[in-house]
Amino acid sequence: MVNNHSALLRPAQAAEWLGISVPKLYRKVKEGTLPPPYYKQANSVAWLSRELDSIAAAIECGYSIQEQKEIVELIIESRDTAKDNVLMKNQIPQNTFNEIVECVVNTLICGKKITIADLNQLIPVGMDKSAQSIIRRIQEENELELSHQRSKKGKPAYWYVTELAAVRYSLYQEENKKVMAERAKSSSHRFDVSCLKGICNRRGAKFIVENMNI
């Protein structure tokens, strides 16, 4: 089953998505710098848009041909792993919290989306943890960039990891650390600015200036 945040693209659509011709699309598949079609039938093939996005982002970031091939290998490996996966609740009947977190991380990297209900089902009876506990642990201790989709049209909210974030996490640890550090710095700056704006709105700019040296 394809994740809701991905679309199946026929050859002409996939080529247009990448800004190349259809012949070049197939040449890139042959040379290993583009994954083979995700969907294959007798007279029909299609690619996943999120997989193409990963390759496009790698090219834009200046990744070498060899690095692009490594990304393709990871995409193919992720496909195989996802096909073999069963529901997480069947994988971990009574594990420790750390093992639960590790399983969630591995599942996210494979391209699955996870809801609060999914996470709560993983927590054994008597364990003083919640879905938010798992998410907080991943954010605090794992250098994995989580994306969140809010609930809409009756569908529950869920967390997921983009293909590019999964590639960085799995293959390019040093680059990933720099990206996550920059994200944390930016988030901290936005929080500080938000606090200052709140104080300014409540007490006025003069209050901030008068208390700068406290």
Short mmCIF file of C-alpha atoms in Angstrom, two decimals:
data_model
loop_
_atom_site.label_atom_id
_atom_site.label_comp_id
_atom_site.label_asym_id
_atom_site.label_seq_id
_atom_site.Cartn_x
_atom_site.Cartn_y
_atom_site.Cartn_z
CA MET A 1 0.00 0.00 0.00
CA VAL A 2 1.32 3.42 -0.94
CA ASN A 3 1.55 6.06 1.78
CA ASN A 4 -0.98 8.87 1.45
CA HIS A 5 1.77 11.45 1.06
CA SER A 6 3.09 9.72 -2.10
CA ALA A 7 1.67 9.50 -5.61
CA LEU A 8 2.19 6.96 -8.38
CA LEU A 9 3.61 8.53 -11.53
CA ARG A 10 3.57 6.99 -14.98
CA PRO A 11 6.76 7.32 -17.10
CA ALA A 12 5.78 10.62 -18.75
CA GLN A 13 4.65 12.03 -15.40
CA ALA A 14 7.82 10.83 -13.66
CA ALA A 15 10.01 12.39 -16.38
CA GLU A 16 8.12 15.68 -16.09
CA TRP A 17 8.40 15.48 -12.29
CA LEU A 18 12.20 15.35 -12.61
CA GLY A 19 12.41 17.76 -15.53
CA ILE A 20 13.94 15.22 -17.91
CA SER A 21 12.86 13.24 -20.98
CA VAL A 22 11.35 9.74 -20.80
CA PRO A 23 14.41 8.17 -22.55
CA LYS A 24 16.70 9.82 -19.99
CA LEU A 25 14.44 8.53 -17.21
CA TYR A 26 15.09 4.96 -18.33
CA ARG A 27 18.80 5.64 -18.87
CA LYS A 28 19.10 6.81 -15.26
CA VAL A 29 17.34 3.64 -14.10
CA LYS A 30 19.77 1.55 -16.17
CA GLU A 31 22.84 3.34 -14.78
CA GLY A 32 21.53 3.00 -11.20
CA THR A 33 20.99 6.68 -10.39
CA LEU A 34 17.22 6.31 -10.33
CA PRO A 35 15.23 3.49 -8.71
CA PRO A 36 13.32 1.09 -10.96
CA PRO A 37 9.53 1.51 -11.13
CA TYR A 38 7.76 0.88 -7.84
CA TYR A 39 4.72 -0.54 -9.62
CA LYS A 40 5.13 -3.06 -12.43
CA GLN A 41 2.51 -4.83 -14.50
CA ALA A 42 2.53 -6.28 -18.01
CA ASN A 43 1.92 -2.99 -19.80
CA SER A 44 2.16 -0.46 -17.00
CA VAL A 45 4.85 0.88 -14.69
CA ALA A 46 4.91 3.75 -12.20
CA TRP A 47 7.28 5.46 -9.77
CA LEU A 48 6.61 6.79 -6.27
CA SER A 49 6.77 10.59 -6.19
CA ARG A 50 8.50 10.64 -2.78
CA GLU A 51 11.27 8.39 -4.10
CA LEU A 52 11.80 10.70 -7.06
CA ASP A 53 11.83 13.67 -4.68
CA SER A 54 14.72 12.06 -2.79
CA ILE A 55 16.78 11.72 -5.96
CA ALA A 56 15.92 15.25 -7.11
CA ALA A 57 16.94 16.64 -3.71
CA ALA A 58 20.22 14.70 -3.81
CA ILE A 59 21.04 16.10 -7.26
CA GLU A 60 20.16 19.62 -6.13
CA CYS A 61 22.44 19.21 -3.10
CA GLY A 62 25.33 18.25 -5.36
CA TYR A 63 25.59 14.56 -4.45
CA SER A 64 28.00 12.59 -6.63
CA ILE A 65 26.88 9.82 -9.00
CA GLN A 66 28.13 7.23 -6.49
CA GLU A 67 26.20 8.87 -3.67
CA GLN A 68 23.06 8.93 -5.83
CA LYS A 69 23.51 5.20 -6.50
CA GLU A 70 23.80 4.58 -2.75
CA ILE A 71 20.52 6.44 -2.23
CA VAL A 72 18.88 4.28 -4.90
CA GLU A 73 20.15 1.15 -3.17
CA LEU A 74 18.69 2.36 0.12
CA ILE A 75 15.34 3.09 -1.54
CA ILE A 76 15.21 -0.43 -2.98
CA GLU A 77 16.23 -1.92 0.36
CA SER A 78 13.52 0.10 2.11
CA ARG A 79 10.94 -1.26 -0.33
CA ASP A 80 11.94 -4.83 0.44
CA THR A 81 11.92 -4.20 4.19
CA ALA A 82 8.50 -2.54 4.05
CA LYS A 83 7.04 -5.49 2.15
CA ASP A 84 8.32 -7.89 4.80
CA ASN A 85 7.05 -5.79 7.72
CA VAL A 86 4.01 -6.91 9.67
CA LEU A 87 2.05 -4.70 12.04
CA MET A 88 4.39 -3.39 14.69
CA LYS A 89 2.11 -4.52 17.50
CA ASN A 90 2.79 -8.12 16.41
CA GLN A 91 6.54 -7.54 16.37
CA ILE A 92 6.95 -6.40 19.96
CA PRO A 93 4.62 -8.09 22.48
CA GLN A 94 6.36 -7.12 25.75
CA ASN A 95 9.51 -5.18 25.05
CA THR A 96 11.32 -2.51 26.96
CA PHE A 97 10.62 1.12 26.14
CA ASN A 98 13.98 1.51 24.37
CA GLU A 99 13.17 -1.44 22.11
CA ILE A 100 9.78 0.07 21.31
CA VAL A 101 11.42 3.37 20.34
CA GLU A 102 13.99 1.57 18.17
CA CYS A 103 11.23 -0.37 16.41
CA VAL A 104 9.29 2.85 15.74
CA VAL A 105 12.41 4.53 14.32
CA ASN A 106 13.08 1.59 12.00
CA THR A 107 9.46 1.54 10.88
CA LEU A 108 9.47 5.28 10.13
CA ILE A 109 12.69 4.96 8.13
CA CYS A 110 11.00 2.31 5.99
CA GLY A 111 8.44 4.89 4.88
CA LYS A 112 5.50 3.98 7.08
CA LYS A 113 3.30 6.57 8.75
CA ILE A 114 2.43 6.18 12.44
CA THR A 115 -0.56 7.55 14.34
CA ILE A 116 -1.03 8.10 18.08
CA ALA A 117 -3.25 5.01 18.15
CA ASP A 118 -0.47 2.91 16.54
CA LEU A 119 2.02 4.09 19.16
CA ASN A 120 -0.30 3.54 22.12
CA GLN A 121 -0.92 -0.05 20.98
CA LEU A 122 2.81 -0.75 21.32
CA ILE A 123 2.95 0.16 25.01
CA PRO A 124 2.45 -2.85 27.31
CA VAL A 125 -0.06 -2.73 30.12
CA GLY A 126 1.55 -1.30 33.25
CA MET A 127 4.23 0.68 31.43
CA ASP A 128 4.02 4.33 32.49
CA LYS A 129 4.52 5.70 28.97
CA SER A 130 2.41 7.19 26.19
CA ALA A 131 2.58 7.89 22.46
CA GLN A 132 4.02 11.33 23.22
CA SER A 133 6.74 9.66 25.33
CA ILE A 134 7.89 7.75 22.25
CA ILE A 135 7.88 10.84 20.03
CA ARG A 136 9.76 12.89 22.65
CA ARG A 137 12.42 10.18 23.00
CA ILE A 138 12.93 10.08 19.22
CA GLN A 139 13.20 13.86 19.03
CA GLU A 140 15.55 14.14 22.02
CA GLU A 141 17.88 11.17 21.53
CA ASN A 142 17.63 10.12 17.88
CA GLU A 143 18.94 12.46 15.18
CA LEU A 144 15.95 11.68 13.00
CA GLU A 145 13.94 14.45 11.37
CA LEU A 146 10.25 13.73 12.01
CA SER A 147 7.49 15.23 9.88
CA HIS A 148 3.93 15.59 11.13
CA GLN A 149 0.67 15.64 9.21
CA ARG A 150 -2.29 17.15 11.04
CA SER A 151 -5.64 15.39 11.04
CA LYS A 152 -7.99 16.39 8.24
CA LYS A 153 -11.27 15.21 6.76
CA GLY A 154 -11.77 12.65 9.51
CA LYS A 155 -8.33 11.08 9.04
CA PRO A 156 -6.06 10.94 12.12
CA ALA A 157 -2.83 12.89 12.41
CA TYR A 158 0.36 10.94 11.85
CA TRP A 159 4.15 11.17 11.92
CA TYR A 160 6.39 10.14 9.04
CA VAL A 161 9.96 10.50 7.80
CA THR A 162 10.73 11.75 4.29
CA GLU A 163 12.92 9.64 2.06
CA LEU A 164 15.69 12.25 2.10
CA ALA A 165 15.64 12.44 5.91
CA ALA A 166 15.86 8.65 6.06
CA VAL A 167 18.82 8.66 3.67
CA ARG A 168 20.65 11.31 5.71
CA TYR A 169 19.98 9.42 8.94
CA SER A 170 21.14 6.08 7.52
CA LEU A 171 24.05 7.00 5.26
CA TYR A 172 25.28 10.51 6.03
CA GLN A 173 25.46 10.77 9.81
CA GLU A 174 27.78 13.80 9.95
CA GLU A 175 25.70 15.78 7.46
CA ASN A 176 22.56 14.76 9.32
CA LYS A 177 23.98 16.03 12.62
CA LYS A 178 24.69 19.42 11.06
CA VAL A 179 21.19 19.63 9.58
CA MET A 180 19.53 18.69 12.87
CA ALA A 181 21.72 21.15 14.80
CA GLU A 182 20.73 23.96 12.43
CA ARG A 183 17.05 23.00 12.77
CA ALA A 184 17.32 23.03 16.57
CA LYS A 185 19.07 26.42 16.50
CA SER A 186 16.40 27.85 14.21
CA SER A 187 13.60 26.43 16.36
CA SER A 188 15.20 27.91 19.50
CA HIS A 189 15.49 31.30 17.81
CA ARG A 190 11.83 31.24 16.77
CA PHE A 191 10.84 30.33 20.33
CA ASP A 192 12.89 33.21 21.78
CA VAL A 193 11.39 35.67 19.32
CA SER A 194 7.92 34.40 20.14
CA CYS A 195 8.56 34.94 23.88
CA LEU A 196 9.84 38.47 23.28
CA LYS A 197 6.81 39.33 21.18
CA GLY A 198 4.53 38.00 23.90
CA ILE A 199 6.25 40.10 26.58
CA CYS A 200 6.20 43.14 24.32
CA ASN A 201 2.48 42.74 23.68
CA ARG A 202 1.70 42.35 27.38
CA ARG A 203 4.10 44.88 28.95
CA GLY A 204 5.41 47.01 26.09
CA ALA A 205 8.88 47.39 24.54
CA LYS A 206 9.94 49.74 27.35
CA PHE A 207 9.67 46.90 29.88
CA ILE A 208 12.15 44.80 27.86
CA VAL A 209 14.66 47.65 27.51
CA GLU A 210 14.46 48.52 31.23
CA ASN A 211 15.18 44.92 32.26
CA MET A 212 17.94 44.10 29.77
CA ASN A 213 20.69 44.31 32.41
CA ILE A 214 18.99 42.22 35.09
#
